[in-house]
Amino acid sequence: MPLKPNHMSIVVNEVEPAKEFLSLLGFEETLTKVISGPIMEEYLGVPGIEAEHITMVLKGADPYFDIQLLKYHSPVSPQNEHIRDLSAIGFNHFAFAVDDLDAILARLKQAGVKMRNKEMDYRGYKMAFIWGPEGLTFELVEHGS
C-alpha cells in the first residue's frame, strides 16, 4: 500500500506571519482551536500541553494535505538554534511542486518573502529555496516537461 501525504505540524512562536506565509502558497485556514488535557498530553507526549492549533489546508490538493500550526502556551517552546542550518542532523526543508516558479517567486517577493538562494536549474528542474516561518526552509520546484 503506497503512502500518501496527509499533514505536517510546525511549532511557531508567531502565528500571524506563519498563516500569512502559508496563505501565499495556497493554504487556507479552516480550523483554530486550543488543545490541552490528558488525551493531548498522551498523544503528543507533551506534559501540561496547552496550545493554539491552526489547520491550514492546501486548497485543491489531491490527495488532501494540510499544515497544522502549533503555538504552545504551555510549555513555552524554545527557539531551535539549528533550524536554519541545512547541514544539521534532522529536519532539512519542505518541498512543493509548482506549475510556474517565476510567477510564484514574483508574488512571494512582492509580499516580502525572502529568498534563501537564487533560482537555479538542476537536472531539468527549476528550483529555489525561500525562508518560511520561524526560519524554516521551503523549496519550490517546477518540473521540466
PDB file of C-alpha atoms in Angstrom:
ATOM      1  CA  MET A   1       0.000   0.000   0.000  1.00  0.00           C
ATOM      2  CA  PRO A   2       1.604   3.316  -1.035  1.00  0.00           C
ATOM      3  CA  LEU A   3       1.893   6.110   1.473  1.00  0.00           C
ATOM      4  CA  LYS A   4       0.184   9.413   0.739  1.00  0.00           C
ATOM      5  CA  PRO A   5       0.950  12.735   2.420  1.00  0.00           C
ATOM      6  CA  ASN A   6      -1.712  13.929   4.851  1.00  0.00           C
ATOM      7  CA  HIS A   7      -0.351  16.704   7.047  1.00  0.00           C
ATOM      8  CA  MET A   8       2.643  18.156   8.840  1.00  0.00           C
ATOM      9  CA  SER A   9       2.850  20.205  12.011  1.00  0.00           C
ATOM     10  CA  ILE A  10       5.007  23.246  12.647  1.00  0.00           C
ATOM     11  CA  VAL A  11       5.565  24.722  16.099  1.00  0.00           C
ATOM     12  CA  VAL A  12       5.619  28.515  15.875  1.00  0.00           C
ATOM     13  CA  ASN A  13       6.061  31.424  18.249  1.00  0.00           C
ATOM     14  CA  GLU A  14       4.416  33.875  15.813  1.00  0.00           C
ATOM     15  CA  VAL A  15       1.079  32.642  14.406  1.00  0.00           C
ATOM     16  CA  GLU A  16       0.070  35.503  12.109  1.00  0.00           C
ATOM     17  CA  PRO A  17       3.262  35.632   9.986  1.00  0.00           C
ATOM     18  CA  ALA A  18       3.095  31.829   9.579  1.00  0.00           C
ATOM     19  CA  LYS A  19      -0.546  31.986   8.458  1.00  0.00           C
ATOM     20  CA  GLU A  20       0.240  34.818   6.031  1.00  0.00           C
ATOM     21  CA  PHE A  21       3.191  32.893   4.560  1.00  0.00           C
ATOM     22  CA  LEU A  22       1.175  29.702   4.084  1.00  0.00           C
ATOM     23  CA  SER A  23      -1.718  31.606   2.519  1.00  0.00           C
ATOM     24  CA  LEU A  24       0.724  32.931  -0.114  1.00  0.00           C
ATOM     25  CA  LEU A  25       1.414  29.281  -1.009  1.00  0.00           C
ATOM     26  CA  GLY A  26      -2.302  28.488  -1.377  1.00  0.00           C
ATOM     27  CA  PHE A  27      -3.144  27.275   2.130  1.00  0.00           C
ATOM     28  CA  GLU A  28      -6.424  28.308   3.730  1.00  0.00           C
ATOM     29  CA  GLU A  29      -7.219  28.403   7.450  1.00  0.00           C
ATOM     30  CA  THR A  30     -10.073  26.002   8.177  1.00  0.00           C
ATOM     31  CA  LEU A  31      -9.980  25.411  11.926  1.00  0.00           C
ATOM     32  CA  THR A  32      -8.497  27.045  15.008  1.00  0.00           C
ATOM     33  CA  LYS A  33      -8.857  25.593  18.482  1.00  0.00           C
ATOM     34  CA  VAL A  34      -6.987  25.247  21.755  1.00  0.00           C
ATOM     35  CA  ILE A  35      -5.754  21.762  22.537  1.00  0.00           C
ATOM     36  CA  SER A  36      -4.998  20.614  26.084  1.00  0.00           C
ATOM     37  CA  GLY A  37      -5.652  17.916  28.620  1.00  0.00           C
ATOM     38  CA  PRO A  38      -4.693  14.286  29.227  1.00  0.00           C
ATOM     39  CA  ILE A  39      -5.611  12.964  25.754  1.00  0.00           C
ATOM     40  CA  MET A  40      -3.408  15.549  24.000  1.00  0.00           C
ATOM     41  CA  GLU A  41      -0.631  15.037  26.573  1.00  0.00           C
ATOM     42  CA  GLU A  42      -0.638  11.315  25.799  1.00  0.00           C
ATOM     43  CA  TYR A  43      -0.979  11.785  22.031  1.00  0.00           C
ATOM     44  CA  LEU A  44       1.837  14.311  21.622  1.00  0.00           C
ATOM     45  CA  GLY A  45       3.905  13.260  24.619  1.00  0.00           C
ATOM     46  CA  VAL A  46       3.986  16.832  25.929  1.00  0.00           C
ATOM     47  CA  PRO A  47       3.142  17.089  29.655  1.00  0.00           C
ATOM     48  CA  GLY A  48       0.958  20.060  30.597  1.00  0.00           C
ATOM     49  CA  ILE A  49       0.211  20.921  26.978  1.00  0.00           C
ATOM     50  CA  GLU A  50      -1.933  23.882  26.072  1.00  0.00           C
ATOM     51  CA  ALA A  51      -1.563  25.109  22.508  1.00  0.00           C
ATOM     52  CA  GLU A  52      -3.355  27.008  19.823  1.00  0.00           C
ATOM     53  CA  HIS A  53      -3.848  24.572  16.913  1.00  0.00           C
ATOM     54  CA  ILE A  54      -4.465  26.133  13.496  1.00  0.00           C
ATOM     55  CA  THR A  55      -5.238  23.902  10.494  1.00  0.00           C
ATOM     56  CA  MET A  56      -4.161  25.359   7.139  1.00  0.00           C
ATOM     57  CA  VAL A  57      -5.490  23.273   4.212  1.00  0.00           C
ATOM     58  CA  LEU A  58      -3.783  23.316   0.806  1.00  0.00           C
ATOM     59  CA  LYS A  59      -6.655  24.290  -1.487  1.00  0.00           C
ATOM     60  CA  GLY A  60      -7.213  21.870  -4.362  1.00  0.00           C
ATOM     61  CA  ALA A  61      -4.584  19.356  -3.239  1.00  0.00           C
ATOM     62  CA  ASP A  62      -5.226  15.761  -4.237  1.00  0.00           C
ATOM     63  CA  PRO A  63      -4.627  13.927  -2.020  1.00  0.00           C
ATOM     64  CA  TYR A  64      -5.726  16.190   0.816  1.00  0.00           C
ATOM     65  CA  PHE A  65      -2.849  17.929   2.611  1.00  0.00           C
ATOM     66  CA  ASP A  66      -2.680  20.408   5.481  1.00  0.00           C
ATOM     67  CA  ILE A  67      -0.128  22.088   7.690  1.00  0.00           C
ATOM     68  CA  GLN A  68      -1.034  22.366  11.354  1.00  0.00           C
ATOM     69  CA  LEU A  69       0.471  25.296  13.217  1.00  0.00           C
ATOM     70  CA  LEU A  70       1.009  24.813  16.954  1.00  0.00           C
ATOM     71  CA  LYS A  71       1.549  27.826  19.210  1.00  0.00           C
ATOM     72  CA  TYR A  72       2.323  26.433  22.664  1.00  0.00           C
ATOM     73  CA  HIS A  73       1.104  28.407  25.659  1.00  0.00           C
ATOM     74  CA  SER A  74       2.445  25.683  27.953  1.00  0.00           C
ATOM     75  CA  PRO A  75       5.184  24.564  27.890  1.00  0.00           C
ATOM     76  CA  VAL A  76       6.877  27.547  26.250  1.00  0.00           C
ATOM     77  CA  SER A  77       8.726  26.500  23.077  1.00  0.00           C
ATOM     78  CA  PRO A  78      12.461  27.212  22.982  1.00  0.00           C
ATOM     79  CA  GLN A  79      13.898  28.502  19.693  1.00  0.00           C
ATOM     80  CA  ASN A  80      15.588  25.747  17.664  1.00  0.00           C
ATOM     81  CA  GLU A  81      19.097  27.143  17.223  1.00  0.00           C
ATOM     82  CA  HIS A  82      19.849  24.763  14.304  1.00  0.00           C
ATOM     83  CA  ILE A  83      16.677  25.248  12.218  1.00  0.00           C
ATOM     84  CA  ARG A  84      18.467  27.461   9.646  1.00  0.00           C
ATOM     85  CA  ASP A  85      21.466  25.112   9.328  1.00  0.00           C
ATOM     86  CA  LEU A  86      20.789  22.736   6.439  1.00  0.00           C
ATOM     87  CA  SER A  87      23.832  20.644   7.399  1.00  0.00           C
ATOM     88  CA  ALA A  88      22.460  19.821  10.884  1.00  0.00           C
ATOM     89  CA  ILE A  89      21.080  16.351  11.624  1.00  0.00           C
ATOM     90  CA  GLY A  90      17.300  16.217  11.470  1.00  0.00           C
ATOM     91  CA  PHE A  91      14.762  18.199   9.513  1.00  0.00           C
ATOM     92  CA  ASN A  92      16.129  19.942   6.402  1.00  0.00           C
ATOM     93  CA  HIS A  93      13.362  21.518   4.288  1.00  0.00           C
ATOM     94  CA  PHE A  94       9.835  21.212   2.847  1.00  0.00           C
ATOM     95  CA  ALA A  95       9.464  20.995  -0.942  1.00  0.00           C
ATOM     96  CA  PHE A  96       6.388  21.780  -3.025  1.00  0.00           C
ATOM     97  CA  ALA A  97       5.923  21.305  -6.763  1.00  0.00           C
ATOM     98  CA  VAL A  98       4.665  24.400  -8.601  1.00  0.00           C
ATOM     99  CA  ASP A  99       3.480  24.967 -12.167  1.00  0.00           C
ATOM    100  CA  ASP A 100       5.187  28.336 -12.726  1.00  0.00           C
ATOM    101  CA  LEU A 101       8.165  29.020 -10.465  1.00  0.00           C
ATOM    102  CA  ASP A 102       8.842  32.507 -11.848  1.00  0.00           C
ATOM    103  CA  ALA A 103       5.267  33.649 -11.229  1.00  0.00           C
ATOM    104  CA  ILE A 104       5.073  32.332  -7.674  1.00  0.00           C
ATOM    105  CA  LEU A 105       8.511  33.737  -6.777  1.00  0.00           C
ATOM    106  CA  ALA A 106       7.471  37.168  -8.105  1.00  0.00           C
ATOM    107  CA  ARG A 107       4.310  37.055  -5.966  1.00  0.00           C
ATOM    108  CA  LEU A 108       6.225  35.898  -2.873  1.00  0.00           C
ATOM    109  CA  LYS A 109       8.959  38.533  -3.279  1.00  0.00           C
ATOM    110  CA  GLN A 110       6.306  41.242  -3.700  1.00  0.00           C
ATOM    111  CA  ALA A 111       4.798  40.080  -0.376  1.00  0.00           C
ATOM    112  CA  GLY A 112       8.208  40.378   1.326  1.00  0.00           C
ATOM    113  CA  VAL A 113       9.203  36.708   1.400  1.00  0.00           C
ATOM    114  CA  LYS A 114      12.991  36.420   1.304  1.00  0.00           C
ATOM    115  CA  MET A 115      14.921  34.091  -0.960  1.00  0.00           C
ATOM    116  CA  ARG A 116      17.386  31.711   0.672  1.00  0.00           C
ATOM    117  CA  ASN A 117      19.266  31.213  -2.600  1.00  0.00           C
ATOM    118  CA  LYS A 118      18.973  32.154  -6.264  1.00  0.00           C
ATOM    119  CA  GLU A 119      16.617  30.302  -8.579  1.00  0.00           C
ATOM    120  CA  MET A 120      18.535  27.553 -10.352  1.00  0.00           C
ATOM    121  CA  ASP A 121      18.157  24.859 -12.977  1.00  0.00           C
ATOM    122  CA  TYR A 122      19.183  21.380 -11.905  1.00  0.00           C
ATOM    123  CA  ARG A 123      18.530  18.062 -13.678  1.00  0.00           C
ATOM    124  CA  GLY A 124      15.717  19.514 -15.749  1.00  0.00           C
ATOM    125  CA  TYR A 125      14.033  21.235 -12.778  1.00  0.00           C
ATOM    126  CA  LYS A 126      13.790  24.906 -11.872  1.00  0.00           C
ATOM    127  CA  MET A 127      14.033  25.330  -8.110  1.00  0.00           C
ATOM    128  CA  ALA A 128      14.548  27.856  -5.365  1.00  0.00           C
ATOM    129  CA  PHE A 129      14.768  27.907  -1.575  1.00  0.00           C
ATOM    130  CA  ILE A 130      12.785  30.535   0.343  1.00  0.00           C
ATOM    131  CA  TRP A 131      12.656  31.434   4.025  1.00  0.00           C
ATOM    132  CA  GLY A 132       9.486  30.290   5.778  1.00  0.00           C
ATOM    133  CA  PRO A 133       8.107  30.886   9.257  1.00  0.00           C
ATOM    134  CA  GLU A 134      10.431  30.569  12.255  1.00  0.00           C
ATOM    135  CA  GLY A 135      13.492  30.165   9.993  1.00  0.00           C
ATOM    136  CA  LEU A 136      12.248  27.039   8.219  1.00  0.00           C
ATOM    137  CA  THR A 137      13.362  26.458   4.638  1.00  0.00           C
ATOM    138  CA  PHE A 138      10.841  25.794   1.886  1.00  0.00           C
ATOM    139  CA  GLU A 139      11.766  24.670  -1.619  1.00  0.00           C
ATOM    140  CA  LEU A 140       9.660  25.338  -4.701  1.00  0.00           C
ATOM    141  CA  VAL A 141      10.242  23.054  -7.688  1.00  0.00           C
ATOM    142  CA  GLU A 142       8.980  23.365 -11.263  1.00  0.00           C
ATOM    143  CA  HIS A 143       9.363  20.058 -13.050  1.00  0.00           C
ATOM    144  CA  GLY A 144      10.572  20.224 -16.647  1.00  0.00           C
ATOM    145  CA  SER A 145       8.371  18.966 -19.446  1.00  0.00           C
TER     146      SER A 145
END
